[in-house]
Structure formats: C-alpha cells, structure tokens
Amino acid sequence: MTLNTGAGLKRDRVRDFLLDFVADMKAGEAIPSERDLCKELGVSRPTLRAAIDDLVRSGVLVREHGRGTFTGPHRVTQALAATPSGSFYAPPAEGHWLSRILEFGAAPAGPQLARRLQLAPAALVLRVVRLRVVDDEPMAIERLHLPHVLVDGLVPDDMESGSFYRVLRERFGVDVRSAVQTIEATVTDETEAALLSVPEHFPALMVERTTRDVNGGIVEFTRSIYRGDRYRVTSELHFDAASG
Amino acid sequence: MTLNTGAGLKRDRVRDFLLDFVADMKAGEAIPSERDLCKELGVSRPTLRAAIDDLVRSGVLVREHGRGTFTGPHRVTQALAATPSGSFYAPPAEGHWLSRILEFGAAPAGPQLARRLQLAPAALVLRVVRLRVVDDEPMAIERLHLPHVLVDGLVPDDMESGSFYRVLRERFGVDVRSAVQTIEATVTDETEAALLSVPEHFPALMVERTTRDVNGGIVEFTRSIYRGDRYRVTSELHFDAASG
DNA sequence: CGGATAGAGTGGTCTTAACCAGTTGCGTCG
DNA sequence: CGACGCAACTGGTTAAGACCACTCTATCCG
C-alpha cells in the first residue's frame, strides 16, 4: 500500500491513491484515520489533509469531526465557481475522465442556433456531441456549438483530452472569459437513456451554457445532459449587506 | 496594522483583515508578499496562505507564481443569481408570489439535522414547510430548519410574505452572509407530486442550502423541491486570465 | 441497573522550518 | 552597448509536531 512513485505533486498522488482506495467502497463507509493513512503512505498530515480537502470539496469524502472521514454519497459534484486551475467542465471529483466523440462536423446554424450564437442563420457552426465518461461509466452528454470561423482546424482529438479551453486559447487565440449557465430538471429521452446506460425517464440535469470571450463575443453554446444520480451542482453564494 | 483580537479562527480573522485591506485598492494592484504579511500580522505562512486561498477561490485575489498576489480583475464576484433586491429565491417569472405554510413547529434536531446545523441533537429546531405559489400555481416545496434559539418568537405570518431574510435581520439581528447550495435532479414522490399538482415521478430539482451569518454560524438548512418545468437556475461564471 | 465521567481516538487549527519553482532586475562579461 | 546569467525576490509544496474540540465508549460510582 504505497503511492505511485510517478511524477506530479505528492498531494495529487495521495488524492489519486485515495480515489482508487475509495472506488470499491460502499457509500458512507469510513476510511482509515488521517494519522494511520500518514504512516501507511509515508506523507505528512498536512499533505494528506490537502488531498482529503480536495476530495471533500468535490463530495467524494465527508468529514465528521470526532468521528472520522467517510465516503460520500456516490455523486460527482461540479463547483460552479470558476476553478483557478483546470477547465471548469472538469469536475473536481477525479477519476479517469475521457470523452467519446459521437459527432463532429460543421453545418449552417439555422434559426435557433443562429440566435443563440448571434450569427447569421447561414453561418457555419461546428457541432460536437461527446459522451463524458468516468471510469468507464457514462456520466453526461454534451452538445457543443461553436462559430466555425473561430475554430477552423479544430480536430476531434483536441476534445478527447486535456482542457478544451486551453486549446481554444493556445491554438485559436480565443480567450474565454465568462459564461452564463442555466440548470433545469429533466428526464432522459430514449437516446439519452441508452447513451447514459440508465432507464428512460431517468432524472437528469439539463445544463445550457453560453460562453463569451474577453470581447464579449459568443464562443460556444452548449447543452448538456447529466445523469441525475451521479451529478450535483454546488455553488457558493455571497450576499452584501444590503441584500434582502 | 494588526488583527482584530476578536474570537474566531485566526485564518478567518486574517481573511477578514485582507478583505478590509483590499477594499480600497484598485483592481490588479499587488498586495504585500506573503512573508511580509506574516511578519506584519504575526501569523504563520500556512495560516496566511489558507486565508489567501479563500480569497483566491472567491475571486478577490489572484496569485501569480514568482510575481506576487494581486487584487482580482472584477470587483464583484457574484457567484450565483443572488439578486440584489429580494431574496435569492428570486422567482423566475413575475407574478404574485405567496407561501402556504404547511407545517410550523419546533422539535429536537435529531442526529442528521444536528450535524447539518451544527447543533446538539437535543437542541430545538424550528421546522417550517411551505408551499411556494405563483398565481395560484404551486411551484416549490421548501423545508426550512433553523436553530430555535435564533428565531424564538417567529410566527408563521413572518414567512407568508416579504423577504424572510429581512425579517431575520430586522427582528432577530441575524445577518445572513453566505450560503452553499447544491442542486440535483430528482423526480417527485407521491406527496410532493400531490402538493405541486404534477404527476408522480415528474422531473424536479432538489436544492439543499446551508446559510451562514456574518460570524459563520449556521442560520438555516433548507431542502426544497422545485417543479422542473417551472424552475431554472441561472449562474454567471467568470474566469481569470490564467484559467484553463 | 443507570447515569456520570475519564480516556482514547477522531478531525481541526496553527506553528516553525525547510526547499522547490517561477520571475525579475541588475551587474558583469563579451 | 548588448546579452547573458546570477541573485534576490515572488508564490508552491512538504514536513513534523503541538495542541484543541468533538465523539464515542468503557469504566466507575451512586
């Protein structure tokens, strides 16, 4: 029971180890105490705690003062706050994420998409449908639409791994700045259910996101379906003194 | 230039100090180096960094490795639709809102609620269940739980109209500051369906919210069910230049 | 037998002290 | 005069340990 000796931050290696460790545990089960884990893994407690902090923030683990640390309900949590590092698609709950590209191609926008992207209806739009998979389990279907002029030369490989936003910035000079996102409840239709390996009419979240670059131009319009049993959105609200 | 000697976690006092310090700075201005601030404030660097971490997470500060730490680009980092006027339940559509109180009474917290509210299990908790109605159409079921000591004297009328948060502030001196909210997809159960006038297994959003006052004390834990066809959550995300 | 209590174990916070890794600017050498 | 490179910053990571606060349990006393 030791850490991979691979590269990367020790704290990340600890976190990955814990993810593996937790993978085949039931929800709500206790993990070893922090002090035990330190000895076992040969790391200091601050390092271990930093790793656990990540997993608590992402909902994988739940701490209870004086009792122990437990596996969370089996859910992936997406923080709405823009993460300082990594793309904000990237759910903080780690595990091995990848994308299966189901569709990739350009076509005229048509009336609805044209309005969403603020383009002419005849303008070309790149449409990408991808299945997001964690540890071989389908989690979400994303349907992305981008003005084709912005991303001429983009290939499916660019979306398979890594941060799509970084590709946008480094290869296409598109600097994503802000997004407006709406979330609503829905249930899966037949094709969605099949792709996500759940029954039809299964609870799901539909997330629509419109993303803008630094100049306020629309970069993408995305409509996604997330499995309701595996996904959860967390946000932190702050009120100023005057708010009711 | 010292910390308030008040109670509370040192890291929180440092964070509050920094908030004051940053308040009248221009965007993008540098704050003193971490080591200088440690000396100045008489705290260790991990503690200082923990405080800065909070402010970076909320967008107030931006770190740049090797250069320094700077005030964030956008002064207001409103996480989610916490509307400037009115409570952040903020009805999506206009119309005439009111609440039908279904349940109103105090009882011991019990183990789960005690943990959520950080109370003793025997402590009294005010439980309020209300149906939110717009134009005679049921929209949501809210189940609120508040520490009874905070709101002794609250009557159902207080929750029928107007902003509950204003009542809390003006009548009970409870100053709501922040909330953490999670949203997930679900479907209505039998009783929920009946109350909301929708079929059973109808798409719905379950929203759990933990609200804290200015001192970090927990004010309420609320679990609500929103009709999926009538409700939608909108949030606005902002990215700094370095985000992937 | 029941309740109070002490102890052991848990996570929570904070300190001191290194060293690593980028960035910048100034001094020196070509 | 210009370019290189070192030194002195900056933040980033990790360590080891102390002490606090909370929870649970087992023991002791009424």
Coordinates of C-alpha atoms (C1' of nucleotides) in Angstrom, one line a residue:
Chain A
M1 CA 0.0 0.0 0.0
T2 CA 2.2 2.8 -1.2
L3 CA 1.9 5.7 -3.6
N4 CA 2.8 5.5 -7.2
T5 CA 6.3 6.8 -7.5
G6 CA 5.3 8.7 -10.6
A7 CA 5.8 12.4 -11.2
G8 CA 3.4 15.1 -10.0
L9 CA 2.6 16.7 -6.8
K10 CA 2.7 14.4 -3.8
R11 CA -0.6 15.7 -2.7
D12 CA -2.1 14.8 -6.0
R13 CA -0.7 11.3 -5.9
V14 CA -2.2 10.9 -2.4
R15 CA -5.5 12.1 -3.7
D16 CA -5.4 9.7 -6.6
F17 CA -4.5 6.9 -4.3
L18 CA -7.4 7.7 -2.1
L19 CA -9.7 7.8 -5.1
D20 CA -8.6 4.3 -6.0
F21 CA -8.9 3.2 -2.4
V22 CA -12.4 4.6 -2.2
A23 CA -13.5 3.3 -5.5
D24 CA -14.8 0.0 -4.3
M25 CA -16.2 1.1 -1.1
K26 CA -19.9 1.5 -0.3
A27 CA -21.3 5.0 0.3
G28 CA -20.9 6.2 3.8
E29 CA -18.1 3.8 4.7
A30 CA -15.3 5.1 6.9
I31 CA -11.7 5.4 5.6
P32 CA -8.8 4.9 7.9
S33 CA -7.9 7.8 10.2
E34 CA -5.7 10.6 9.0
R35 CA -2.8 9.6 11.3
D36 CA -3.0 6.0 10.1
L37 CA -3.0 7.0 6.5
C38 CA 0.0 9.2 7.0
K39 CA 2.0 6.3 8.4
E40 CA 0.8 4.0 5.7
L41 CA 1.6 6.3 2.9
G42 CA 4.6 8.0 4.3
V43 CA 3.4 11.5 4.0
S44 CA 2.8 14.3 6.5
R45 CA -0.6 15.1 7.8
P46 CA -0.9 18.5 6.1
T47 CA -0.2 16.8 2.8
L48 CA -2.7 14.1 3.5
R49 CA -5.2 16.6 4.6
A50 CA -4.7 18.7 1.5
A51 CA -5.5 15.6 -0.6
I52 CA -8.6 14.9 1.5
D53 CA -9.6 18.5 1.3
D54 CA -9.8 18.1 -2.5
L55 CA -12.0 15.1 -2.2
V56 CA -14.2 16.7 0.4
R57 CA -14.7 19.8 -1.8
S58 CA -15.7 17.5 -4.6
G59 CA -18.0 15.5 -2.5
V60 CA -16.1 12.2 -2.7
L61 CA -15.5 12.2 1.0
V62 CA -17.3 13.6 4.0
R63 CA -15.6 14.6 7.3
E64 CA -17.2 14.3 10.6
H65 CA -15.3 15.9 13.5
G66 CA -14.5 13.5 16.2
R67 CA -15.9 10.5 14.3
G68 CA -13.9 10.0 11.1
T69 CA -13.9 10.5 7.4
F70 CA -16.4 8.7 5.2
T71 CA -17.1 8.1 1.6
G72 CA -19.7 10.5 0.3
P73 CA -22.9 9.6 -1.4
H74 CA -22.0 8.4 -4.9
R75 CA -22.1 11.6 -6.7
V76 CA -19.9 13.8 -8.7
T77 CA -20.0 17.4 -7.7
Q78 CA -19.4 20.3 -10.0
A79 CA -18.4 23.5 -8.5
L80 CA -19.9 26.4 -10.3
A81 CA -17.2 28.7 -9.2
A82 CA -14.6 29.1 -11.9
T83 CA -11.7 26.9 -10.8
P84 CA -8.3 28.6 -10.7
S85 CA -6.7 25.7 -12.4
G86 CA -8.1 23.3 -14.9
S87 CA -11.1 23.8 -17.0
F88 CA -14.4 24.4 -15.4
Y89 CA -16.0 21.5 -17.1
A90 CA -13.5 19.4 -15.2
P91 CA -15.4 18.1 -12.3
P92 CA -13.3 18.3 -9.2
A93 CA -14.1 14.7 -8.4
E94 CA -11.3 13.0 -10.1
G95 CA -11.3 9.5 -11.5
H96 CA -10.4 8.8 -15.0
W97 CA -12.3 11.2 -17.3
L98 CA -12.4 10.9 -21.0
S99 CA -14.7 11.9 -23.8
R100 CA -16.1 9.8 -26.6
I101 CA -16.8 11.9 -29.6
L102 CA -20.2 10.9 -31.0
E103 CA -20.5 13.6 -33.6
F104 CA -18.2 16.2 -35.1
G105 CA -18.9 18.4 -38.0
A106 CA -19.9 21.8 -39.4
A107 CA -23.3 22.8 -40.7
P108 CA -25.3 26.0 -41.2
A109 CA -26.5 27.4 -37.9
G110 CA -30.2 27.5 -38.7
P111 CA -32.6 29.9 -36.9
Q112 CA -32.4 28.8 -33.3
L113 CA -28.7 28.3 -33.1
A114 CA -28.1 31.5 -35.0
R115 CA -29.9 33.4 -32.3
R116 CA -28.0 31.6 -29.5
L117 CA -24.6 32.3 -31.1
Q118 CA -25.6 35.6 -32.5
L119 CA -24.6 34.6 -36.0
A120 CA -26.3 34.7 -39.4
P121 CA -28.5 31.6 -39.9
A122 CA -26.4 30.6 -42.9
A123 CA -23.1 30.9 -41.0
L124 CA -21.3 27.6 -40.4
V125 CA -21.4 26.1 -36.9
L126 CA -19.2 23.4 -35.6
R127 CA -21.3 20.9 -33.8
V128 CA -19.7 18.4 -31.4
V129 CA -21.5 15.8 -29.4
R130 CA -19.5 14.0 -26.9
L131 CA -20.1 11.5 -24.2
R132 CA -18.3 12.2 -21.0
V133 CA -17.1 9.0 -19.3
V134 CA -15.6 8.5 -15.8
D135 CA -14.1 5.2 -15.0
D136 CA -15.9 3.5 -17.9
E137 CA -19.2 4.8 -16.7
P138 CA -21.1 7.3 -18.8
M139 CA -21.8 10.5 -17.0
A140 CA -23.0 13.1 -19.4
I141 CA -23.8 14.0 -22.9
E142 CA -22.5 17.4 -24.1
R143 CA -23.6 19.0 -27.3
L144 CA -21.3 21.9 -28.1
H145 CA -21.9 24.5 -30.8
L146 CA -19.2 26.9 -31.8
P147 CA -18.9 29.5 -34.6
H148 CA -16.9 27.7 -37.2
V149 CA -14.8 30.7 -38.1
L150 CA -13.4 30.7 -34.5
V151 CA -12.1 27.2 -34.6
D152 CA -11.3 26.3 -38.2
G153 CA -8.8 23.5 -38.0
L154 CA -10.1 22.0 -34.7
V155 CA -10.0 18.2 -34.8
P156 CA -11.8 15.7 -32.7
D157 CA -8.5 14.8 -31.0
D158 CA -8.4 18.3 -29.4
M159 CA -11.5 17.4 -27.5
E160 CA -10.6 14.0 -26.3
S161 CA -8.3 15.0 -23.5
G162 CA -7.0 18.0 -21.7
S163 CA -8.6 21.3 -21.3
F164 CA -10.7 22.4 -24.3
Y165 CA -10.5 26.0 -23.2
R166 CA -6.7 25.8 -23.2
V167 CA -6.8 24.5 -26.8
L168 CA -9.1 27.4 -27.6
R169 CA -6.6 29.9 -26.1
E170 CA -3.4 28.5 -27.3
R171 CA -4.3 27.3 -30.8
F172 CA -7.0 29.7 -31.8
G173 CA -6.4 32.8 -29.6
V174 CA -9.9 32.6 -28.1
D175 CA -9.7 33.8 -24.6
V176 CA -12.7 32.5 -22.7
R177 CA -13.8 35.0 -20.0
S178 CA -17.3 34.3 -18.8
A179 CA -20.3 32.1 -19.1
V180 CA -23.9 32.1 -18.2
Q181 CA -25.3 28.8 -17.3
T182 CA -28.8 27.6 -16.6
I183 CA -29.7 24.4 -15.0
E184 CA -33.0 22.7 -15.1
A185 CA -34.5 19.3 -14.2
T186 CA -35.5 16.9 -16.9
V187 CA -35.7 13.2 -17.6
T188 CA -33.8 11.3 -20.2
D189 CA -35.4 10.5 -23.5
E190 CA -34.8 7.3 -25.3
T191 CA -31.5 8.0 -27.0
E192 CA -30.1 9.8 -23.9
A193 CA -31.0 6.9 -21.7
A194 CA -29.3 4.5 -24.0
L195 CA -26.1 6.5 -24.1
L196 CA -26.0 7.1 -20.4
S197 CA -26.9 3.5 -19.5
V198 CA -30.0 4.4 -17.5
P199 CA -33.7 3.8 -17.9
E200 CA -35.8 6.1 -20.0
H201 CA -37.4 8.9 -18.0
F202 CA -34.5 8.8 -15.5
P203 CA -33.9 12.1 -13.5
A204 CA -31.3 14.3 -15.2
L205 CA -30.0 17.8 -15.2
M206 CA -30.0 19.8 -18.4
V207 CA -27.4 22.5 -18.4
E208 CA -27.2 25.2 -21.0
R209 CA -24.2 27.3 -21.2
T210 CA -23.3 30.3 -23.3
T211 CA -19.7 31.3 -23.1
R212 CA -18.1 34.6 -24.1
D213 CA -14.6 35.7 -24.8
V214 CA -12.8 38.8 -23.5
N215 CA -14.5 41.0 -26.1
G216 CA -18.0 39.7 -25.3
G217 CA -18.3 37.6 -28.4
I218 CA -20.0 34.3 -28.1
V219 CA -17.6 31.4 -28.2
E220 CA -19.9 28.5 -27.6
F221 CA -23.4 27.4 -26.8
T222 CA -23.6 24.1 -25.1
R223 CA -26.5 22.0 -24.0
S224 CA -25.7 19.0 -21.8
I225 CA -27.5 16.2 -20.1
Y226 CA -26.1 15.0 -16.8
R227 CA -27.1 11.8 -15.0
G228 CA -29.1 12.8 -12.0
D229 CA -27.8 10.1 -9.8
R230 CA -24.1 10.9 -10.4
Y231 CA -24.1 14.6 -10.7
R232 CA -24.7 17.5 -8.4
V233 CA -24.1 21.2 -8.7
T234 CA -22.6 23.1 -5.8
S235 CA -22.4 26.8 -5.6
E236 CA -21.4 29.3 -3.0
L237 CA -23.5 32.4 -2.6
H238 CA -22.4 35.7 -1.0
F239 CA -24.7 38.5 0.0
D240 CA -23.7 42.0 0.5
A241 CA -25.1 43.9 3.5
A242 CA -28.0 45.4 1.6
S243 CA -29.4 42.2 0.2
G244 CA -32.8 41.1 1.4
Chain B
M1 CA -1.7 47.0 11.4
T2 CA -2.8 44.1 13.5
L3 CA -5.6 41.6 13.6
N4 CA -8.8 42.1 15.5
T5 CA -8.2 40.3 18.7
G6 CA -11.8 39.0 18.5
A7 CA -12.7 35.4 18.7
G8 CA -12.9 33.0 15.8
L9 CA -10.4 31.2 13.7
K10 CA -7.2 33.0 13.1
R11 CA -7.3 32.2 9.5
D12 CA -10.8 33.8 9.3
R13 CA -9.5 36.9 11.0
V14 CA -6.6 37.1 8.6
R15 CA -9.1 36.7 5.7
D16 CA -11.3 39.5 7.0
F17 CA -8.3 41.7 7.6
L18 CA -7.2 41.2 4.0
L19 CA -10.7 41.9 2.8
D20 CA -10.6 45.3 4.5
F21 CA -7.1 45.9 3.3
V22 CA -8.1 45.2 -0.3
A23 CA -11.3 47.1 -0.1
D24 CA -9.9 50.4 -1.2
M25 CA -7.4 49.1 -3.8
K26 CA -7.7 49.3 -7.5
A27 CA -8.2 46.1 -9.5
G28 CA -4.9 44.4 -10.3
E29 CA -2.9 46.1 -7.6
A30 CA -0.3 44.0 -5.8
I31 CA -0.7 43.1 -2.1
P32 CA 2.4 42.7 0.1
S33 CA 4.3 39.5 -0.2
E34 CA 3.2 36.5 1.9
R35 CA 6.3 36.6 4.0
D36 CA 5.9 40.3 4.7
L37 CA 2.3 39.8 5.7
C38 CA 3.2 37.0 8.0
K39 CA 5.6 39.3 9.9
E40 CA 3.2 42.2 9.8
L41 CA 0.2 40.1 11.2
G42 CA 2.2 37.8 13.4
V43 CA 0.8 34.6 11.8
S44 CA 2.5 31.6 10.1
R45 CA 2.6 31.3 6.4
P46 CA 0.3 28.3 6.1
T47 CA -2.3 30.3 8.1
L48 CA -1.9 33.3 5.9
R49 CA -2.0 31.1 2.8
A50 CA -5.2 29.5 3.9
A51 CA -6.7 32.9 4.2
I52 CA -5.5 33.9 0.8
D53 CA -6.7 30.6 -0.6
D54 CA -10.2 31.6 0.4
L55 CA -10.0 34.9 -1.3
V56 CA -8.5 33.4 -4.4
R57 CA -11.3 30.9 -4.5
S58 CA -13.8 33.6 -4.3
G59 CA -12.0 35.7 -6.9
V60 CA -11.0 38.6 -4.7
L61 CA -7.3 37.9 -5.2
V62 CA -5.2 36.4 -8.0
R63 CA -1.9 34.7 -7.4
E64 CA 1.0 34.8 -9.9
H65 CA 3.8 32.5 -9.2
G66 CA 7.1 34.4 -9.0
R67 CA 5.4 37.7 -9.3
G68 CA 3.1 38.3 -6.4
T69 CA -0.5 38.3 -5.4
F70 CA -2.9 40.9 -6.9
T71 CA -6.4 42.1 -6.4
G72 CA -8.9 40.4 -8.7
P73 CA -9.9 41.9 -12.0
H74 CA -13.6 42.2 -11.3
R75 CA -14.5 43.6 -8.0
V76 CA -17.8 41.9 -7.7
T77 CA -17.6 38.1 -7.9
Q78 CA -21.3 37.3 -7.5
A79 CA -21.3 33.5 -7.6
L80 CA -24.9 32.8 -8.5
A81 CA -28.1 34.7 -9.0
A82 CA -28.2 36.3 -5.6
T83 CA -30.5 39.0 -6.7
P84 CA -29.7 42.5 -5.4
S85 CA -33.2 43.0 -4.3
G86 CA -35.4 40.4 -2.8
S87 CA -34.3 37.1 -1.7
F88 CA -32.3 34.9 -3.9
Y89 CA -35.2 32.5 -4.3
A90 CA -35.9 35.1 -6.9
P91 CA -38.9 33.9 -8.8
P92 CA -38.0 33.3 -12.5
A93 CA -41.2 34.8 -13.6
E94 CA -43.0 37.8 -12.2
G95 CA -46.5 37.2 -10.9
H96 CA -48.0 37.1 -7.5
W97 CA -45.9 35.1 -5.1
L98 CA -47.1 33.8 -1.8
S99 CA -46.4 31.0 0.6
R100 CA -48.8 28.5 2.1
I101 CA -47.4 27.3 5.4
L102 CA -48.0 23.5 5.7
E103 CA -46.1 22.9 8.9
F104 CA -44.6 25.2 11.5
G105 CA -43.2 24.0 14.8
A106 CA -40.1 23.2 16.9
A107 CA -38.7 19.8 17.7
P108 CA -35.4 18.4 18.8
A109 CA -32.9 18.3 16.0
G110 CA -32.1 14.6 15.9
P111 CA -28.8 13.3 14.6
Q112 CA -28.9 14.3 10.9
L113 CA -30.2 17.8 11.4
A114 CA -27.9 18.3 14.3
R115 CA -25.0 17.7 12.0
R116 CA -26.3 19.9 9.3
L117 CA -27.0 22.8 11.7
Q118 CA -24.0 22.1 13.9
L119 CA -26.2 21.8 17.0
A120 CA -26.6 19.3 19.7
P121 CA -29.0 16.6 18.8
A122 CA -31.3 17.6 21.6
A123 CA -31.3 21.3 20.6
L124 CA -34.6 22.6 19.4
V125 CA -35.0 23.2 15.7
L126 CA -37.8 25.2 14.1
R127 CA -39.1 23.3 11.1
V128 CA -41.2 25.1 8.5
V129 CA -42.6 23.5 5.5
R130 CA -44.1 25.9 3.0
L131 CA -45.6 25.7 -0.4
R132 CA -44.5 28.4 -2.7
V133 CA -47.2 29.5 -5.0
V134 CA -47.3 31.9 -8.0
D135 CA -50.6 33.0 -9.5
D136 CA -52.3 30.1 -7.8
E137 CA -49.9 27.6 -9.2
P138 CA -47.7 25.6 -6.9
M139 CA -44.1 26.0 -7.7
A140 CA -42.0 24.6 -5.0
I141 CA -41.9 22.9 -1.6
E142 CA -39.5 24.3 0.9
R143 CA -38.5 22.6 4.1
L144 CA -36.6 25.0 6.3
H145 CA -34.8 24.2 9.5
L146 CA -33.5 26.9 11.8
P147 CA -31.9 26.8 15.3
H148 CA -34.8 27.7 17.5
V149 CA -32.7 29.9 19.7
L150 CA -32.1 32.2 16.7
V151 CA -35.7 32.8 15.9
D152 CA -37.6 32.5 19.1
G153 CA -40.8 34.4 18.6
L154 CA -41.0 33.8 14.8
V155 CA -44.6 33.3 13.7
P156 CA -46.0 31.8 10.6
D157 CA -47.1 35.2 9.4
D158 CA -43.5 36.3 9.1
M159 CA -43.0 33.8 6.4
E160 CA -46.1 34.4 4.4
S161 CA -44.9 37.5 2.6
G162 CA -41.9 39.7 2.1
S163 CA -38.4 38.7 2.5
F164 CA -37.7 36.2 5.2
Y165 CA -34.1 37.3 5.3
R166 CA -35.1 40.8 6.1
V167 CA -37.2 39.6 8.9
L168 CA -34.3 37.7 10.2
R169 CA -32.1 40.8 10.1
E170 CA -34.5 43.3 11.5
R171 CA -36.4 41.3 14.1
F172 CA -33.8 38.8 15.2
G173 CA -30.5 40.5 14.4
V174 CA -29.4 37.6 12.2
D175 CA -27.4 38.9 9.3
V176 CA -27.3 36.4 6.5
R177 CA -24.0 36.5 4.7
S178 CA -23.4 33.4 2.6
A179 CA -24.9 30.1 1.5
V180 CA -23.7 26.9 0.0
Q181 CA -26.2 25.3 -2.3
T182 CA -26.3 22.1 -4.1
I183 CA -28.7 21.2 -6.8
E184 CA -29.5 17.8 -8.1
A185 CA -32.0 16.2 -10.3
T186 CA -34.8 14.1 -8.9
V187 CA -38.4 13.2 -9.5
T188 CA -41.4 13.9 -7.3
D189 CA -42.6 11.3 -4.9
E190 CA -46.2 10.8 -4.2
T191 CA -46.8 13.6 -1.6
E192 CA -44.7 16.1 -3.5
A193 CA -46.5 15.4 -6.7
A194 CA -49.8 16.0 -5.0
L195 CA -48.7 19.3 -3.5
L196 CA -47.2 20.5 -6.7
S197 CA -50.1 19.3 -8.8
V198 CA -48.0 17.3 -11.1
P199 CA -47.8 13.6 -11.8
E200 CA -45.7 11.3 -9.7
H201 CA -42.1 10.9 -10.9
F202 CA -42.2 14.3 -12.5
P203 CA -38.8 16.0 -13.1
A204 CA -37.8 18.2 -10.3
L205 CA -34.8 20.0 -8.8
M206 CA -33.8 19.2 -5.2
V207 CA -32.0 22.1 -3.8
E208 CA -30.2 21.9 -0.4
R209 CA -28.9 25.1 1.0
T210 CA -26.9 25.9 4.2
T211 CA -26.9 29.5 5.1
R212 CA -24.5 31.2 7.4
D213 CA -24.5 34.6 9.1
V214 CA -21.6 37.1 9.3
N215 CA -19.9 35.1 12.0
G216 CA -20.0 31.9 10.1
G217 CA -22.8 30.4 12.3
I218 CA -25.3 28.3 10.5
V219 CA -28.6 30.0 10.2
E220 CA -30.7 27.6 8.2
F221 CA -30.6 24.3 6.4
T222 CA -33.2 24.1 3.7
R223 CA -34.2 21.3 1.4
S224 CA -36.5 22.3 -1.4
I225 CA -38.2 20.6 -4.3
Y226 CA -38.8 22.8 -7.3
R227 CA -41.0 21.9 -10.2
G228 CA -38.8 21.0 -13.1
D229 CA -41.0 22.6 -15.7
R230 CA -41.2 25.9 -13.9
Y231 CA -37.9 26.4 -12.4
R232 CA -34.4 27.0 -13.7
V233 CA -31.2 28.1 -12.1
T234 CA -29.0 30.7 -13.7
S235 CA -25.5 31.4 -12.8
E236 CA -22.8 33.5 -14.2
L237 CA -19.2 32.3 -14.3
H238 CA -16.1 34.4 -14.6
F239 CA -12.6 33.3 -15.5
D240 CA -9.4 34.9 -14.8
A241 CA -6.7 35.1 -17.4
A242 CA -4.9 32.0 -16.2
S243 CA -7.8 29.7 -16.1
G244 CA -7.6 26.7 -18.4
Chain C
dC1 C1' -29.0 -1.1 36.8
dG2 C1' -28.3 3.7 35.2
dG3 C1' -26.0 7.8 34.7
dA4 C1' -21.8 10.5 35.0
dT5 C1' -17.1 10.6 33.8
dA6 C1' -12.4 9.9 32.1
dG7 C1' -9.8 8.3 28.4
dA8 C1' -8.7 7.2 23.7
dG9 C1' -9.4 8.2 19.1
dT10 C1' -11.0 11.3 15.7
dG11 C1' -10.7 15.5 12.8
dG12 C1' -9.4 20.9 13.2
dT13 C1' -6.1 24.5 13.6
dC14 C1' -1.7 26.5 13.9
dT15 C1' 3.4 26.9 14.2
dT16 C1' 8.2 26.5 12.6
dA17 C1' 11.1 25.4 9.0
dA18 C1' 12.8 23.8 5.0
dC19 C1' 13.2 23.5 0.0
dC20 C1' 11.3 23.9 -4.9
dA21 C1' 10.0 26.7 -8.9
dG22 C1' 8.9 30.6 -11.5
dT23 C1' 10.0 36.0 -12.3
dT24 C1' 12.6 40.0 -12.3
dG25 C1' 16.3 43.0 -12.5
dC26 C1' 20.8 44.3 -12.1
dG27 C1' 25.6 43.5 -12.7
dT28 C1' 29.0 41.6 -15.4
dC29 C1' 31.3 39.9 -19.3
dG30 C1' 31.8 39.6 -24.2
Chain D
dC1 C1' 26.4 48.7 -25.8
dG2 C1' 24.0 44.3 -25.5
dA3 C1' 23.2 39.7 -23.9
dC4 C1' 23.9 36.5 -20.6
dG5 C1' 23.5 34.9 -16.0
dC6 C1' 23.3 35.0 -11.3
dA7 C1' 20.9 36.7 -7.2
dA8 C1' 17.0 38.1 -4.8
dC9 C1' 12.7 38.3 -4.8
dT10 C1' 7.9 36.0 -5.6
dG11 C1' 4.5 32.1 -4.7
dG12 C1' 4.2 26.5 -4.2
dT13 C1' 4.9 22.2 -1.7
dT14 C1' 6.0 19.3 2.1
dA15 C1' 7.5 18.1 6.7
dA16 C1' 6.9 17.2 11.8
dG17 C1' 4.8 18.3 15.7
dA18 C1' 1.9 20.6 19.1
dC19 C1' -2.5 21.5 20.9
dC20 C1' -7.7 22.0 20.6
dA21 C1' -12.5 20.3 20.0
dC22 C1' -15.6 16.8 19.3
dT23 C1' -17.3 11.9 19.7
dC24 C1' -17.6 7.5 21.4
dT25 C1' -17.1 4.0 24.8
dA26 C1' -15.9 1.7 28.7
dT27 C1' -15.5 2.0 33.4
dC28 C1' -16.7 3.5 37.8
dC29 C1' -19.8 5.1 41.2
dG30 C1' -24.4 6.0 43.0

